[in-house]
Coordinates of N, CA and C in Angstrom, one line a residue:
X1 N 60.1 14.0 -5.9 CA 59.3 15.1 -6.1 C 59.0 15.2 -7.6
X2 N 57.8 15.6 -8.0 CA 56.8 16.1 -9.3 C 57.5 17.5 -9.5
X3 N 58.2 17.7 -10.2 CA 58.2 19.0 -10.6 C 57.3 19.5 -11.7
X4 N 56.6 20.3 -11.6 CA 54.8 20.9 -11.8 C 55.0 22.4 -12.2
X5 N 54.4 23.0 -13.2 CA 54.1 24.2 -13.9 C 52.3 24.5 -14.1
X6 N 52.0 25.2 -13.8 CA 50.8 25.6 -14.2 C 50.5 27.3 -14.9
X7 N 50.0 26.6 -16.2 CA 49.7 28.0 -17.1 C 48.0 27.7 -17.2
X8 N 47.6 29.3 -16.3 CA 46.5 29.4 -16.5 C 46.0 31.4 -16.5
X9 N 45.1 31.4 -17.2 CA 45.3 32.8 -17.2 C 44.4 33.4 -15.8
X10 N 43.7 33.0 -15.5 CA 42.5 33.3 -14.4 C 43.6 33.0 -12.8
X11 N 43.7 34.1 -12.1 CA 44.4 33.8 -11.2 C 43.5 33.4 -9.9
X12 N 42.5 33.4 -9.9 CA 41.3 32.3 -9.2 C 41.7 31.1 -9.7
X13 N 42.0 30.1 -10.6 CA 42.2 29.0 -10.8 C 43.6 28.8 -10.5
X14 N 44.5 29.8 -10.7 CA 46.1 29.4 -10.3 C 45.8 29.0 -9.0
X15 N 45.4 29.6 -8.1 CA 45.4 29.7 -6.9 C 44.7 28.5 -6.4
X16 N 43.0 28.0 -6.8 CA 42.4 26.7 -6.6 C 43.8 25.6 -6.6
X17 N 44.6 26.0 -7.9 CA 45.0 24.7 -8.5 C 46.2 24.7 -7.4
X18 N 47.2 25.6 -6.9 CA 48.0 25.6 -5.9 C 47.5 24.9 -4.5
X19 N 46.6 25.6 -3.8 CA 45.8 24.5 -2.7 C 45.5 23.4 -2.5
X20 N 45.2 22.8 -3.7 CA 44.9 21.6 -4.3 C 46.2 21.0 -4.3
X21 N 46.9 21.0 -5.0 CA 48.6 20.4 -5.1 C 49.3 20.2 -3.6
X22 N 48.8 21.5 -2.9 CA 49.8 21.4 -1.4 C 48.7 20.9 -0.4
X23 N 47.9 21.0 -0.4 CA 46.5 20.5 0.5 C 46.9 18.0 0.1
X24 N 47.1 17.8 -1.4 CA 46.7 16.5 -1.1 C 47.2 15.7 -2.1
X25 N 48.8 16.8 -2.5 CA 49.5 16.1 -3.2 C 51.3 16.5 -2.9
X26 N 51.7 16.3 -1.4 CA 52.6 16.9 -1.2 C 54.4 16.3 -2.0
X27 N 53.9 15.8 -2.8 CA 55.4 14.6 -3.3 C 55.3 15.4 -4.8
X28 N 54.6 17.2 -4.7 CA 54.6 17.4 -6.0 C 55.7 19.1 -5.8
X29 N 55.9 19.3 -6.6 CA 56.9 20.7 -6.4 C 56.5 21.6 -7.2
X30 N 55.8 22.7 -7.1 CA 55.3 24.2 -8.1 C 56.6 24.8 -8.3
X31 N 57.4 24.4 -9.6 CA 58.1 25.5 -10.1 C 58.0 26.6 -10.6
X32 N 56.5 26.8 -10.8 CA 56.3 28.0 -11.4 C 54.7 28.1 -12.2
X33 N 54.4 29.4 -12.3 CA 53.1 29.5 -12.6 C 53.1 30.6 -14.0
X34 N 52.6 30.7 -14.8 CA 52.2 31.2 -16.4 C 51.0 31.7 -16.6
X35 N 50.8 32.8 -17.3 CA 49.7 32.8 -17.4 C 49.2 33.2 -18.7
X36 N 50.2 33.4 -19.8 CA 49.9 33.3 -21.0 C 50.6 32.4 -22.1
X37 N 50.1 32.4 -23.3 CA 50.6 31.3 -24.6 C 52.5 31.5 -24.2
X38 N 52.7 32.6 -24.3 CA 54.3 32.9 -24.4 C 54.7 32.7 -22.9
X39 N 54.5 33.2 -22.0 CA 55.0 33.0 -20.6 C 55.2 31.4 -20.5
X40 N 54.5 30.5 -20.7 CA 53.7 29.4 -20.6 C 54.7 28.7 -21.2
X41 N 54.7 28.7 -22.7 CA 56.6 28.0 -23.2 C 57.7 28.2 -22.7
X42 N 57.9 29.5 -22.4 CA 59.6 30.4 -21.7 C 59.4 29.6 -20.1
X43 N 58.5 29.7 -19.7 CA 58.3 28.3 -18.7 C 58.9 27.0 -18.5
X44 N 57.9 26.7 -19.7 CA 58.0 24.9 -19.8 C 59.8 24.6 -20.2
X45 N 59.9 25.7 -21.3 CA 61.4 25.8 -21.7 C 62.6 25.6 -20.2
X46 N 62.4 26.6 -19.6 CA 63.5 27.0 -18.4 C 63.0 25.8 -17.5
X47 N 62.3 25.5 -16.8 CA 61.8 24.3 -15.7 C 61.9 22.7 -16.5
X48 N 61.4 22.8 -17.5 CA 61.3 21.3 -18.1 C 60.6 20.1 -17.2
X49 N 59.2 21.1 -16.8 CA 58.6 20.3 -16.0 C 58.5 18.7 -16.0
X50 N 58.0 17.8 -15.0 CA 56.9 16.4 -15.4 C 55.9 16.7 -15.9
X51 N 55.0 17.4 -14.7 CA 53.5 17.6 -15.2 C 53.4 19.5 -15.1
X52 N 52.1 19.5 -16.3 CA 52.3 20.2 -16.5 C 50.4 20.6 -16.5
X53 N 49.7 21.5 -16.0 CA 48.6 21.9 -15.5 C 48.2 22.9 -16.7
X54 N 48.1 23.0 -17.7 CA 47.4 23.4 -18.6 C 45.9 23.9 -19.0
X55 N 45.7 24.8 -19.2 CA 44.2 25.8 -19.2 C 43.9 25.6 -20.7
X56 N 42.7 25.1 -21.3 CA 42.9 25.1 -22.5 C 42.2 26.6 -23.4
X57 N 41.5 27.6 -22.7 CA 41.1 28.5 -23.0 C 42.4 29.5 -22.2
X58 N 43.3 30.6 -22.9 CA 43.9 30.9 -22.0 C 44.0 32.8 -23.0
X59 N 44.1 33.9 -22.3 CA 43.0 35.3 -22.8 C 44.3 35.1 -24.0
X60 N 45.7 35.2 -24.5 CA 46.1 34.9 -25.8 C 46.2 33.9 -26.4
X61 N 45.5 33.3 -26.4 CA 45.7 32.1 -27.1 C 44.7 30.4 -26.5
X62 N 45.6 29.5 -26.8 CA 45.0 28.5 -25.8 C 45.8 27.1 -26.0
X63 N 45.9 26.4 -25.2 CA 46.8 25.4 -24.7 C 47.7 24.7 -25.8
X64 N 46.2 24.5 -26.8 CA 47.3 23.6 -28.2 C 47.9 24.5 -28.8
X65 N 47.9 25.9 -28.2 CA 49.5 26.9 -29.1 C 50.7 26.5 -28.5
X66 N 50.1 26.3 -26.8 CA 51.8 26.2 -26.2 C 52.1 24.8 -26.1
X67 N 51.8 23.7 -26.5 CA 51.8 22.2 -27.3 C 52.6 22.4 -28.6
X68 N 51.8 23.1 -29.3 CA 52.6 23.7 -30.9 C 53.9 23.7 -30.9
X69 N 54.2 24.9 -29.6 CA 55.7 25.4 -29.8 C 56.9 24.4 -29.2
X70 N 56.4 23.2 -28.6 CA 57.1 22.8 -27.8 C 57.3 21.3 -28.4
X71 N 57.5 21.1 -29.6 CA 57.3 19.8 -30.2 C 59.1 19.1 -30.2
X72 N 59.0 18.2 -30.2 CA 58.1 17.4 -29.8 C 57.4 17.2 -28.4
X73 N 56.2 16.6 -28.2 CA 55.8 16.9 -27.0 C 56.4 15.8 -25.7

């Protein structure tokens, strides 16, 4: 299993991106979903995802802040 995070602020796209994952990528695992700069770290922190589904417009901020805080990458 992929263990998978997605920070996106638009919960129309959380949702796309979840269907998507379980529709035709079943060897992947949604630990969790974010929807802002700070949720989005305290996330990546606690899970320590593989992949990680990143929004680069996100309504506080945007993707290369939560890259910033997480160095090294």
């Amino acid at each position: 299993m992929i263990k998978t995070v997605i920070i996106d602020d638009e919960p129309a796209m959380q949702d796309v991106n979840c269907r998507l994952l379980n529709e035709y990528f079943p060897e992947i695992y949604l630990a969790g979903i974010a929807n802002s700069v700070e949720t989005g770290v305290q996330l990546i922190k606690k899970e320590n995802p593989q992949l990680v589904l990143l929004d680069v417009e996100l309504g506080s901020g945007n993707g290369f802040q939560v890259l910033q805080q997480l160095k090294p990458y």
